[in-house]
PDB file of C-alpha atoms in Angstrom:
ATOM      1  CA  GLU A  28      20.548  -4.505  -1.111  1.00 92.00           C
ATOM      2  CA  VAL A  29      17.481  -2.401  -2.086  1.00 94.00           C
ATOM      3  CA  GLN A  30      14.345  -3.805  -0.090  1.00 96.00           C
ATOM      4  CA  LEU A  31      10.886  -3.005   0.349  1.00 97.00           C
ATOM      5  CA  VAL A  32       9.108  -5.233   2.831  1.00 98.00           C
ATOM      6  CA  GLU A  33       5.520  -5.285   3.271  1.00 98.00           C
ATOM      7  CA  SER A  34       3.819  -6.461   6.388  1.00 98.00           C
ATOM      8  CA  GLY A  35       0.344  -6.179   8.207  1.00 98.00           C
ATOM      9  CA  GLY A  36      -1.732  -8.339   5.819  1.00 98.00           C
ATOM     10  CA  GLY A  37      -4.193 -10.985   6.845  1.00 98.00           C
ATOM     11  CA  LEU A  38      -7.848 -11.850   6.972  1.00 98.00           C
ATOM     12  CA  VAL A  39     -10.428  -9.180   8.012  1.00 98.00           C
ATOM     13  CA  GLN A  40     -14.228  -9.267   7.808  1.00 98.00           C
ATOM     14  CA  PRO A  41     -16.187  -6.885   5.619  1.00 98.00           C
ATOM     15  CA  GLY A  42     -16.335  -3.479   7.382  1.00 98.00           C
ATOM     16  CA  GLY A  43     -13.120  -4.035   9.439  1.00 98.00           C
ATOM     17  CA  SER A  44      -9.706  -2.469   9.059  1.00 98.00           C
ATOM     18  CA  LEU A  45      -6.175  -3.266   8.506  1.00 98.00           C
ATOM     19  CA  ARG A  46      -2.886  -1.183   8.507  1.00 98.00           C
ATOM     20  CA  LEU A  47      -0.101  -2.132   6.090  1.00 98.00           C
ATOM     21  CA  SER A  48       3.421  -1.156   6.641  1.00 98.00           C
ATOM     22  CA  CYS A  49       6.372  -1.247   4.191  1.00 98.00           C
ATOM     23  CA  ALA A  50      10.054  -1.086   5.497  1.00 98.00           C
ATOM     24  CA  ALA A  51      12.451   0.480   2.977  1.00 98.00           C
ATOM     25  CA  SER A  52      16.272   0.167   3.140  1.00 97.00           C
ATOM     26  CA  GLY A  53      19.089   0.498   0.689  1.00 96.00           C
ATOM     27  CA  PHE A  54      17.943   3.473  -1.175  1.00 95.00           C
ATOM     28  CA  ALA A  55      17.188   7.227  -0.371  1.00 95.00           C
ATOM     29  CA  PHE A  56      13.501   6.582   0.651  1.00 96.00           C
ATOM     30  CA  SER A  57      12.903  10.131   1.836  1.00 97.00           C
ATOM     31  CA  GLY A  58      13.450  11.378  -1.849  1.00 94.00           C
ATOM     32  CA  TYR A  59      11.090   8.770  -3.554  1.00 96.00           C
ATOM     33  CA  PRO A  60       7.294   9.271  -4.209  1.00 98.00           C
ATOM     34  CA  MET A  61       5.786   6.079  -3.107  1.00 98.00           C
ATOM     35  CA  SER A  62       2.722   3.943  -4.129  1.00 98.00           C
ATOM     36  CA  TRP A  63       0.517   1.259  -3.075  1.00 98.00           C
ATOM     37  CA  ILE A  64      -0.433  -1.221  -5.869  1.00 98.00           C
ATOM     38  CA  ARG A  65      -2.614  -4.217  -5.587  1.00 98.00           C
ATOM     39  CA  GLN A  66      -3.386  -7.311  -7.535  1.00 98.00           C
ATOM     40  CA  ALA A  67      -6.746  -9.277  -7.014  1.00 98.00           C
ATOM     41  CA  PRO A  68      -7.074 -12.988  -7.880  1.00 96.00           C
ATOM     42  CA  GLY A  69      -7.004 -13.341 -11.508  1.00 97.00           C
ATOM     43  CA  LYS A  70      -6.822  -9.508 -12.179  1.00 98.00           C
ATOM     44  CA  GLY A  71      -4.027  -7.292 -13.270  1.00 98.00           C
ATOM     45  CA  LEU A  72      -2.141  -4.673 -11.181  1.00 97.00           C
ATOM     46  CA  GLU A  73      -4.207  -1.830  -9.965  1.00 98.00           C
ATOM     47  CA  TRP A  74      -2.829   1.424  -8.755  1.00 97.00           C
ATOM     48  CA  VAL A  75      -4.420   2.266  -5.271  1.00 98.00           C
ATOM     49  CA  THR A  76      -2.739   5.386  -3.984  1.00 98.00           C
ATOM     50  CA  SER A  77       0.559   7.588  -4.099  1.00 98.00           C
ATOM     51  CA  ILE A  78       2.325   9.900  -1.681  1.00 98.00           C
ATOM     52  CA  ASP A  79       4.808  12.586  -2.554  1.00 98.00           C
ATOM     53  CA  SER A  80       8.485  12.282  -0.934  1.00 97.00           C
ATOM     54  CA  GLY A  81       7.700  14.564   1.728  1.00 96.00           C
ATOM     55  CA  GLY A  82       4.194  13.217   2.509  1.00 96.00           C
ATOM     56  CA  GLY A  83       2.345  16.448   1.954  1.00 96.00           C
ATOM     57  CA  SER A  84       0.393  15.281  -1.080  1.00 98.00           C
ATOM     58  CA  THR A  85      -1.628  12.207  -1.616  1.00 98.00           C
ATOM     59  CA  SER A  86      -3.794  10.754  -4.264  1.00 98.00           C
ATOM     60  CA  LEU A  87      -6.191   7.925  -4.270  1.00 98.00           C
ATOM     61  CA  ALA A  88      -8.039   5.762  -6.716  1.00 98.00           C
ATOM     62  CA  ASP A  89     -11.782   6.304  -6.763  1.00 98.00           C
ATOM     63  CA  SER A  90     -12.511   2.724  -5.652  1.00 98.00           C
ATOM     64  CA  VAL A  91     -10.654   3.371  -2.139  1.00 98.00           C
ATOM     65  CA  LYS A  92     -11.372   7.177  -1.641  1.00 98.00           C
ATOM     66  CA  GLY A  93     -12.790   7.946   1.701  1.00 98.00           C
ATOM     67  CA  ARG A  94     -11.851   4.453   3.099  1.00 98.00           C
ATOM     68  CA  PHE A  95      -7.959   4.245   2.676  1.00 98.00           C
ATOM     69  CA  THR A  96      -5.158   6.640   3.630  1.00 98.00           C
ATOM     70  CA  ILE A  97      -1.616   6.512   2.638  1.00 98.00           C
ATOM     71  CA  ALA A  98       1.140   8.129   5.025  1.00 98.00           C
ATOM     72  CA  ARG A  99       4.987   7.925   5.508  1.00 98.00           C
ATOM     73  CA  ASP A 100       7.474   8.536   8.253  1.00 98.00           C
ATOM     74  CA  ASN A 101      10.682   9.273   6.399  1.00 98.00           C
ATOM     75  CA  ALA A 102      12.711   9.302   9.936  1.00 97.00           C
ATOM     76  CA  LYS A 103      11.614   5.549  10.019  1.00 98.00           C
ATOM     77  CA  ASN A 104      11.926   4.701   6.215  1.00 98.00           C
ATOM     78  CA  THR A 105       8.373   3.361   6.479  1.00 98.00           C
ATOM     79  CA  LEU A 106       5.216   3.718   4.322  1.00 98.00           C
ATOM     80  CA  TYR A 107       1.789   2.974   5.558  1.00 98.00           C
ATOM     81  CA  LEU A 108      -1.580   2.035   4.215  1.00 98.00           C
ATOM     82  CA  GLN A 109      -4.684   2.450   6.503  1.00 98.00           C
ATOM     83  CA  MET A 110      -7.571   0.504   5.266  1.00 98.00           C
ATOM     84  CA  ASN A 111     -10.968   1.080   6.702  1.00 98.00           C
ATOM     85  CA  SER A 112     -14.531   0.057   5.986  1.00 98.00           C
ATOM     86  CA  MET A 113     -12.976  -2.797   3.945  1.00 98.00           C
ATOM     87  CA  LYS A 114     -14.889  -4.661   1.184  1.00 98.00           C
ATOM     88  CA  PRO A 115     -14.498  -8.100  -0.304  1.00 98.00           C
ATOM     89  CA  GLU A 116     -13.170  -6.435  -3.638  1.00 98.00           C
ATOM     90  CA  ASP A 117     -10.308  -5.157  -1.400  1.00 98.00           C
ATOM     91  CA  THR A 118      -8.893  -8.773  -1.468  1.00 98.00           C
ATOM     92  CA  ALA A 119      -5.586  -8.717  -3.177  1.00 98.00           C
ATOM     93  CA  VAL A 120      -1.946  -8.933  -2.718  1.00 98.00           C
ATOM     94  CA  TYR A 121      -0.722  -5.400  -1.874  1.00 98.00           C
ATOM     95  CA  TYR A 122       2.591  -4.187  -3.047  1.00 98.00           C
ATOM     96  CA  CYS A 123       4.562  -1.022  -2.169  1.00 97.00           C
ATOM     97  CA  ALA A 124       6.608   0.591  -4.656  1.00 97.00           C
ATOM     98  CA  GLY A 125       8.533   3.736  -5.844  1.00 96.00           C
ATOM     99  CA  ALA A 126       5.757   5.860  -7.744  1.00 91.00           C
ATOM    100  CA  THR A 127       7.814   5.658 -10.972  1.00 90.00           C
ATOM    101  CA  GLY A 128       7.688   1.901 -10.827  1.00 89.00           C
ATOM    102  CA  ASP A 129      11.510   1.211 -10.426  1.00 90.00           C
ATOM    103  CA  LEU A 130      11.259  -0.452  -6.970  1.00 95.00           C
ATOM    104  CA  TRP A 131       8.914  -3.181  -5.720  1.00 96.00           C
ATOM    105  CA  GLY A 132       8.253  -5.098  -2.550  1.00 97.00           C
ATOM    106  CA  GLN A 133       7.140  -8.786  -2.595  1.00 97.00           C
ATOM    107  CA  GLY A 134       3.655  -8.121  -1.288  1.00 98.00           C
ATOM    108  CA  THR A 135       1.460  -9.067   1.415  1.00 98.00           C
ATOM    109  CA  GLN A 136      -1.859 -10.923   1.098  1.00 98.00           C
ATOM    110  CA  VAL A 137      -5.129  -9.228   2.239  1.00 98.00           C
ATOM    111  CA  ALA A 138      -8.381 -11.246   2.260  1.00 98.00           C
ATOM    112  CA  VAL A 139     -11.768  -9.567   3.099  1.00 98.00           C
ATOM    113  CA  SER A 140     -14.269 -12.244   3.835  1.00 97.00           C
ATOM    114  CA  SER A 141     -16.863 -13.400   6.244  1.00 94.00           C
TER     115      SER A 141
END
């Protein structure tokens, strides 16, 4: 079974940090460019960041540039999202996904609030 399982979400105060993980199984993870996508309450899906299959090239949405970092460990079939200097507008369900939109996890909730 193809699975992407996110973890690491939770409640954090503005200015704080969280690290999300996405454990992949059932497909050739090391061959897939990957993305993090988020959906804020009442809003549509928003692309956050992507990484190529080898981890050598990344891209970031302007809203998170300088604060978030995407990384991957292909030996562990795991994708990461390091989130620093978090803002209330980062509150959302965060999904890991194949960059082409073919594979999706079920998401993990992130809330930024004082």
